[in-house]
Amino acid sequence: MRKLLCVGLATILLGLSACSSDESEIIEEGIVSQPLKIDSKVLLNLVNDVRAAGTTCGDNYYPPVDAVSWSTKLEEAAINHSTNMYENDFFSHESPQGSTLTTRLQKVEYNYSTAGENIAYGYTSEQQVIEAWLKSQGHCANLMNGNFKEMGVGRVGKYWTQNFGTQR
């Protein structure tokens, strides 16, 4: 069975939110039936390498920005969202139960001044998902947002959630 890969973006800045999504390419066959672990060090290195070098996202060049550090609270919120998408077979920033990035961060007690979220489906490695986010203008902009100081990622099956934030 072929699976469609979709990626979405939500950014919350001082309580305001925006969300967009786009469909990308059709990828490999098969489905993962068990939640899988990620390599947080690899993800952090991939993101920080791009942030250190600067990159072009769509038509916009983003100069180098400071590295982000790993946040276990952002990771927990990301895992919770990926688990919910996996268990309830949906792909969106808002769950069928109505949870959003804001409510997910509140649940893990991450008190933020700014936050953002990338989601993806269908990728099987850290390198693949980061490359896909970099090919999407909005997701790439999240990766290069110098206002974000921390990051956490969760993967369950083929559902990925990447959360960024800066604590108050």
PDB file of C-alpha atoms in Angstrom:
ATOM      1  CA  MET A   1       0.000   0.000   0.000  1.00  0.00           C
ATOM      2  CA  ARG A   2       1.360   3.426  -0.930  1.00  0.00           C
ATOM      3  CA  LYS A   3       1.218   6.114   1.701  1.00  0.00           C
ATOM      4  CA  LEU A   4       0.792   9.825   1.124  1.00  0.00           C
ATOM      5  CA  LEU A   5       3.214  12.055   2.960  1.00  0.00           C
ATOM      6  CA  CYS A   6       1.830  15.280   4.313  1.00  0.00           C
ATOM      7  CA  VAL A   7       3.477  17.952   6.384  1.00  0.00           C
ATOM      8  CA  GLY A   8       1.891  20.723   8.388  1.00  0.00           C
ATOM      9  CA  LEU A   9       2.958  23.842  10.229  1.00  0.00           C
ATOM     10  CA  ALA A  10       1.636  25.762  13.176  1.00  0.00           C
ATOM     11  CA  THR A  11       3.303  28.717  14.792  1.00  0.00           C
ATOM     12  CA  ILE A  12       2.226  30.395  17.971  1.00  0.00           C
ATOM     13  CA  LEU A  13       3.711  33.754  18.770  1.00  0.00           C
ATOM     14  CA  LEU A  14       2.545  35.540  21.889  1.00  0.00           C
ATOM     15  CA  GLY A  15      -0.792  33.747  21.844  1.00  0.00           C
ATOM     16  CA  LEU A  16      -1.550  34.183  18.135  1.00  0.00           C
ATOM     17  CA  SER A  17      -1.643  31.144  15.921  1.00  0.00           C
ATOM     18  CA  ALA A  18      -1.458  30.331  12.248  1.00  0.00           C
ATOM     19  CA  CYS A  19      -1.603  26.986  10.541  1.00  0.00           C
ATOM     20  CA  SER A  20      -1.044  25.782   7.020  1.00  0.00           C
ATOM     21  CA  SER A  21      -0.389  22.444   5.457  1.00  0.00           C
ATOM     22  CA  ASP A  22       0.692  21.158   2.108  1.00  0.00           C
ATOM     23  CA  GLU A  23       0.820  17.788   0.486  1.00  0.00           C
ATOM     24  CA  SER A  24       4.125  16.505  -0.753  1.00  0.00           C
ATOM     25  CA  GLU A  25       5.191  13.318  -2.408  1.00  0.00           C
ATOM     26  CA  ILE A  26       3.980   9.747  -2.287  1.00  0.00           C
ATOM     27  CA  ILE A  27       6.534   7.534  -0.581  1.00  0.00           C
ATOM     28  CA  GLU A  28       7.386   3.961   0.213  1.00  0.00           C
ATOM     29  CA  GLU A  29       5.053   1.054   0.713  1.00  0.00           C
ATOM     30  CA  GLY A  30       4.215  -0.589   4.021  1.00  0.00           C
ATOM     31  CA  ILE A  31       3.052   0.530   7.414  1.00  0.00           C
ATOM     32  CA  VAL A  32       4.712   0.479  10.801  1.00  0.00           C
ATOM     33  CA  SER A  33       2.655  -1.239  13.481  1.00  0.00           C
ATOM     34  CA  GLN A  34       4.732  -0.360  16.553  1.00  0.00           C
ATOM     35  CA  PRO A  35       5.895   2.991  17.949  1.00  0.00           C
ATOM     36  CA  LEU A  36       9.562   3.589  17.134  1.00  0.00           C
ATOM     37  CA  LYS A  37      12.371   5.435  18.908  1.00  0.00           C
ATOM     38  CA  ILE A  38      14.205   8.422  17.498  1.00  0.00           C
ATOM     39  CA  ASP A  39      17.797   9.549  17.869  1.00  0.00           C
ATOM     40  CA  SER A  40      17.471  12.949  19.541  1.00  0.00           C
ATOM     41  CA  LYS A  41      21.178  13.711  19.151  1.00  0.00           C
ATOM     42  CA  VAL A  42      21.030  13.137  15.403  1.00  0.00           C
ATOM     43  CA  LEU A  43      17.923  15.322  15.088  1.00  0.00           C
ATOM     44  CA  LEU A  44      19.432  18.096  17.156  1.00  0.00           C
ATOM     45  CA  ASN A  45      22.678  17.980  15.163  1.00  0.00           C
ATOM     46  CA  LEU A  46      20.838  18.033  11.822  1.00  0.00           C
ATOM     47  CA  VAL A  47      18.754  21.040  12.845  1.00  0.00           C
ATOM     48  CA  ASN A  48      21.647  22.932  14.417  1.00  0.00           C
ATOM     49  CA  ASP A  49      23.920  22.314  11.429  1.00  0.00           C
ATOM     50  CA  VAL A  50      21.350  24.016   9.180  1.00  0.00           C
ATOM     51  CA  ARG A  51      20.790  26.815  11.686  1.00  0.00           C
ATOM     52  CA  ALA A  52      24.556  27.442  11.914  1.00  0.00           C
ATOM     53  CA  ALA A  53      25.007  27.579   8.145  1.00  0.00           C
ATOM     54  CA  GLY A  54      21.868  29.484   7.195  1.00  0.00           C
ATOM     55  CA  THR A  55      19.678  28.295   4.348  1.00  0.00           C
ATOM     56  CA  THR A  56      17.126  29.283   1.760  1.00  0.00           C
ATOM     57  CA  CYS A  57      13.534  28.344   2.511  1.00  0.00           C
ATOM     58  CA  GLY A  58      11.541  28.642  -0.682  1.00  0.00           C
ATOM     59  CA  ASP A  59      12.390  32.119  -1.964  1.00  0.00           C
ATOM     60  CA  ASN A  60      13.636  33.465   1.379  1.00  0.00           C
ATOM     61  CA  TYR A  61      17.205  33.306   2.615  1.00  0.00           C
ATOM     62  CA  TYR A  62      17.616  32.836   6.368  1.00  0.00           C
ATOM     63  CA  PRO A  63      21.012  33.795   7.792  1.00  0.00           C
ATOM     64  CA  PRO A  64      22.634  31.688  10.497  1.00  0.00           C
ATOM     65  CA  VAL A  65      20.930  31.681  13.893  1.00  0.00           C
ATOM     66  CA  ASP A  66      21.841  30.297  17.298  1.00  0.00           C
ATOM     67  CA  ALA A  67      21.544  26.594  18.023  1.00  0.00           C
ATOM     68  CA  VAL A  68      18.541  25.148  19.826  1.00  0.00           C
ATOM     69  CA  SER A  69      18.844  22.820  22.785  1.00  0.00           C
ATOM     70  CA  TRP A  70      16.790  19.698  23.490  1.00  0.00           C
ATOM     71  CA  SER A  71      13.758  20.101  25.717  1.00  0.00           C
ATOM     72  CA  THR A  72      12.243  17.030  27.359  1.00  0.00           C
ATOM     73  CA  LYS A  73       8.957  18.931  27.830  1.00  0.00           C
ATOM     74  CA  LEU A  74       8.746  19.759  24.121  1.00  0.00           C
ATOM     75  CA  GLU A  75       9.675  16.148  23.381  1.00  0.00           C
ATOM     76  CA  GLU A  76       6.913  14.905  25.688  1.00  0.00           C
ATOM     77  CA  ALA A  77       4.327  17.131  23.991  1.00  0.00           C
ATOM     78  CA  ALA A  78       5.564  15.925  20.569  1.00  0.00           C
ATOM     79  CA  ILE A  79       5.378  12.261  21.589  1.00  0.00           C
ATOM     80  CA  ASN A  80       1.878  12.800  22.970  1.00  0.00           C
ATOM     81  CA  HIS A  81       0.707  14.317  19.692  1.00  0.00           C
ATOM     82  CA  SER A  82       2.363  11.664  17.503  1.00  0.00           C
ATOM     83  CA  THR A  83       0.840   8.957  19.712  1.00  0.00           C
ATOM     84  CA  ASN A  84      -2.597  10.530  19.415  1.00  0.00           C
ATOM     85  CA  MET A  85      -2.309  10.766  15.611  1.00  0.00           C
ATOM     86  CA  TYR A  86      -1.106   7.161  15.429  1.00  0.00           C
ATOM     87  CA  GLU A  87      -3.760   5.717  17.729  1.00  0.00           C
ATOM     88  CA  ASN A  88      -6.647   7.726  16.265  1.00  0.00           C
ATOM     89  CA  ASP A  89      -5.578   7.618  12.615  1.00  0.00           C
ATOM     90  CA  PHE A  90      -5.542  11.341  11.841  1.00  0.00           C
ATOM     91  CA  PHE A  91      -2.953  13.824  10.601  1.00  0.00           C
ATOM     92  CA  SER A  92      -3.441  17.387  11.777  1.00  0.00           C
ATOM     93  CA  HIS A  93      -2.209  19.984  14.241  1.00  0.00           C
ATOM     94  CA  GLU A  94      -5.612  19.830  15.922  1.00  0.00           C
ATOM     95  CA  SER A  95      -6.775  16.481  17.271  1.00  0.00           C
ATOM     96  CA  PRO A  96     -10.331  15.174  16.893  1.00  0.00           C
ATOM     97  CA  GLN A  97     -10.619  15.809  20.642  1.00  0.00           C
ATOM     98  CA  GLY A  98      -9.712  19.482  20.074  1.00  0.00           C
ATOM     99  CA  SER A  99      -6.160  19.569  21.425  1.00  0.00           C
ATOM    100  CA  THR A 100      -3.814  22.080  19.813  1.00  0.00           C
ATOM    101  CA  LEU A 101      -0.150  22.931  20.229  1.00  0.00           C
ATOM    102  CA  THR A 102      -1.160  25.405  22.932  1.00  0.00           C
ATOM    103  CA  THR A 103      -3.093  22.837  24.966  1.00  0.00           C
ATOM    104  CA  ARG A 104      -0.418  20.185  24.475  1.00  0.00           C
ATOM    105  CA  LEU A 105       2.271  22.534  25.785  1.00  0.00           C
ATOM    106  CA  GLN A 106       0.086  23.522  28.723  1.00  0.00           C
ATOM    107  CA  LYS A 107      -0.431  19.846  29.559  1.00  0.00           C
ATOM    108  CA  VAL A 108       3.336  19.273  29.905  1.00  0.00           C
ATOM    109  CA  GLU A 109       3.724  22.592  31.765  1.00  0.00           C
ATOM    110  CA  TYR A 110       5.863  24.247  29.095  1.00  0.00           C
ATOM    111  CA  ASN A 111       5.327  27.954  29.764  1.00  0.00           C
ATOM    112  CA  TYR A 112       6.360  29.640  26.518  1.00  0.00           C
ATOM    113  CA  SER A 113       6.622  33.056  24.938  1.00  0.00           C
ATOM    114  CA  THR A 114       6.760  31.614  21.411  1.00  0.00           C
ATOM    115  CA  ALA A 115       6.279  28.123  20.013  1.00  0.00           C
ATOM    116  CA  GLY A 116       5.894  26.295  16.720  1.00  0.00           C
ATOM    117  CA  GLU A 117       5.173  22.816  15.443  1.00  0.00           C
ATOM    118  CA  ASN A 118       6.031  20.758  12.374  1.00  0.00           C
ATOM    119  CA  ILE A 119       4.337  17.440  11.645  1.00  0.00           C
ATOM    120  CA  ALA A 120       5.126  14.827   9.030  1.00  0.00           C
ATOM    121  CA  TYR A 121       3.990  11.359   8.058  1.00  0.00           C
ATOM    122  CA  GLY A 122       5.707   8.536   6.254  1.00  0.00           C
ATOM    123  CA  TYR A 123       9.396   9.041   6.872  1.00  0.00           C
ATOM    124  CA  THR A 124      11.550   6.283   8.287  1.00  0.00           C
ATOM    125  CA  SER A 125      14.651   8.177   9.429  1.00  0.00           C
ATOM    126  CA  GLU A 126      15.703  11.379  11.122  1.00  0.00           C
ATOM    127  CA  GLN A 127      17.595  12.488   7.998  1.00  0.00           C
ATOM    128  CA  GLN A 128      14.563  11.956   5.741  1.00  0.00           C
ATOM    129  CA  VAL A 129      12.136  13.930   7.897  1.00  0.00           C
ATOM    130  CA  ILE A 130      14.526  16.875   8.350  1.00  0.00           C
ATOM    131  CA  GLU A 131      15.215  16.954   4.590  1.00  0.00           C
ATOM    132  CA  ALA A 132      11.462  17.016   3.928  1.00  0.00           C
ATOM    133  CA  TRP A 133      10.869  19.858   6.384  1.00  0.00           C
ATOM    134  CA  LEU A 134      13.712  21.806   4.759  1.00  0.00           C
ATOM    135  CA  LYS A 135      12.045  21.442   1.339  1.00  0.00           C
ATOM    136  CA  SER A 136       8.847  23.025   2.668  1.00  0.00           C
ATOM    137  CA  GLN A 137       9.040  26.822   2.992  1.00  0.00           C
ATOM    138  CA  GLY A 138       6.941  27.038   6.173  1.00  0.00           C
ATOM    139  CA  HIS A 139       8.575  24.134   7.963  1.00  0.00           C
ATOM    140  CA  CYS A 140      12.017  25.330   6.985  1.00  0.00           C
ATOM    141  CA  ALA A 141      11.129  28.786   8.359  1.00  0.00           C
ATOM    142  CA  ASN A 142      10.273  27.125  11.683  1.00  0.00           C
ATOM    143  CA  LEU A 143      13.642  25.354  11.682  1.00  0.00           C
ATOM    144  CA  MET A 144      15.392  28.672  11.028  1.00  0.00           C
ATOM    145  CA  ASN A 145      13.366  30.797  13.441  1.00  0.00           C
ATOM    146  CA  GLY A 146      15.933  32.513  15.645  1.00  0.00           C
ATOM    147  CA  ASN A 147      13.276  33.191  18.285  1.00  0.00           C
ATOM    148  CA  PHE A 148      13.120  29.468  19.069  1.00  0.00           C
ATOM    149  CA  LYS A 149      15.636  28.354  21.697  1.00  0.00           C
ATOM    150  CA  GLU A 150      14.551  24.737  22.314  1.00  0.00           C
ATOM    151  CA  MET A 151      13.290  21.752  20.371  1.00  0.00           C
ATOM    152  CA  GLY A 152      11.778  18.331  21.006  1.00  0.00           C
ATOM    153  CA  VAL A 153      10.660  15.636  18.566  1.00  0.00           C
ATOM    154  CA  GLY A 154       8.427  12.592  18.913  1.00  0.00           C
ATOM    155  CA  ARG A 155       7.839   9.750  16.460  1.00  0.00           C
ATOM    156  CA  VAL A 156       5.236   7.038  16.745  1.00  0.00           C
ATOM    157  CA  GLY A 157       4.956   4.703  13.775  1.00  0.00           C
ATOM    158  CA  LYS A 158       5.404   6.999  10.797  1.00  0.00           C
ATOM    159  CA  TYR A 159       3.918  10.041  12.551  1.00  0.00           C
ATOM    160  CA  TRP A 160       6.461  12.742  13.437  1.00  0.00           C
ATOM    161  CA  THR A 161       5.945  15.868  15.529  1.00  0.00           C
ATOM    162  CA  GLN A 162       8.633  18.508  16.000  1.00  0.00           C
ATOM    163  CA  ASN A 163       8.006  21.212  18.612  1.00  0.00           C
ATOM    164  CA  PHE A 164       9.996  24.405  18.997  1.00  0.00           C
ATOM    165  CA  GLY A 165       9.724  26.927  21.778  1.00  0.00           C
ATOM    166  CA  THR A 166      11.191  29.549  24.028  1.00  0.00           C
ATOM    167  CA  GLN A 167      10.288  29.528  27.691  1.00  0.00           C
ATOM    168  CA  ARG A 168       9.040  32.687  29.393  1.00  0.00           C
TER     169      ARG A 168
END
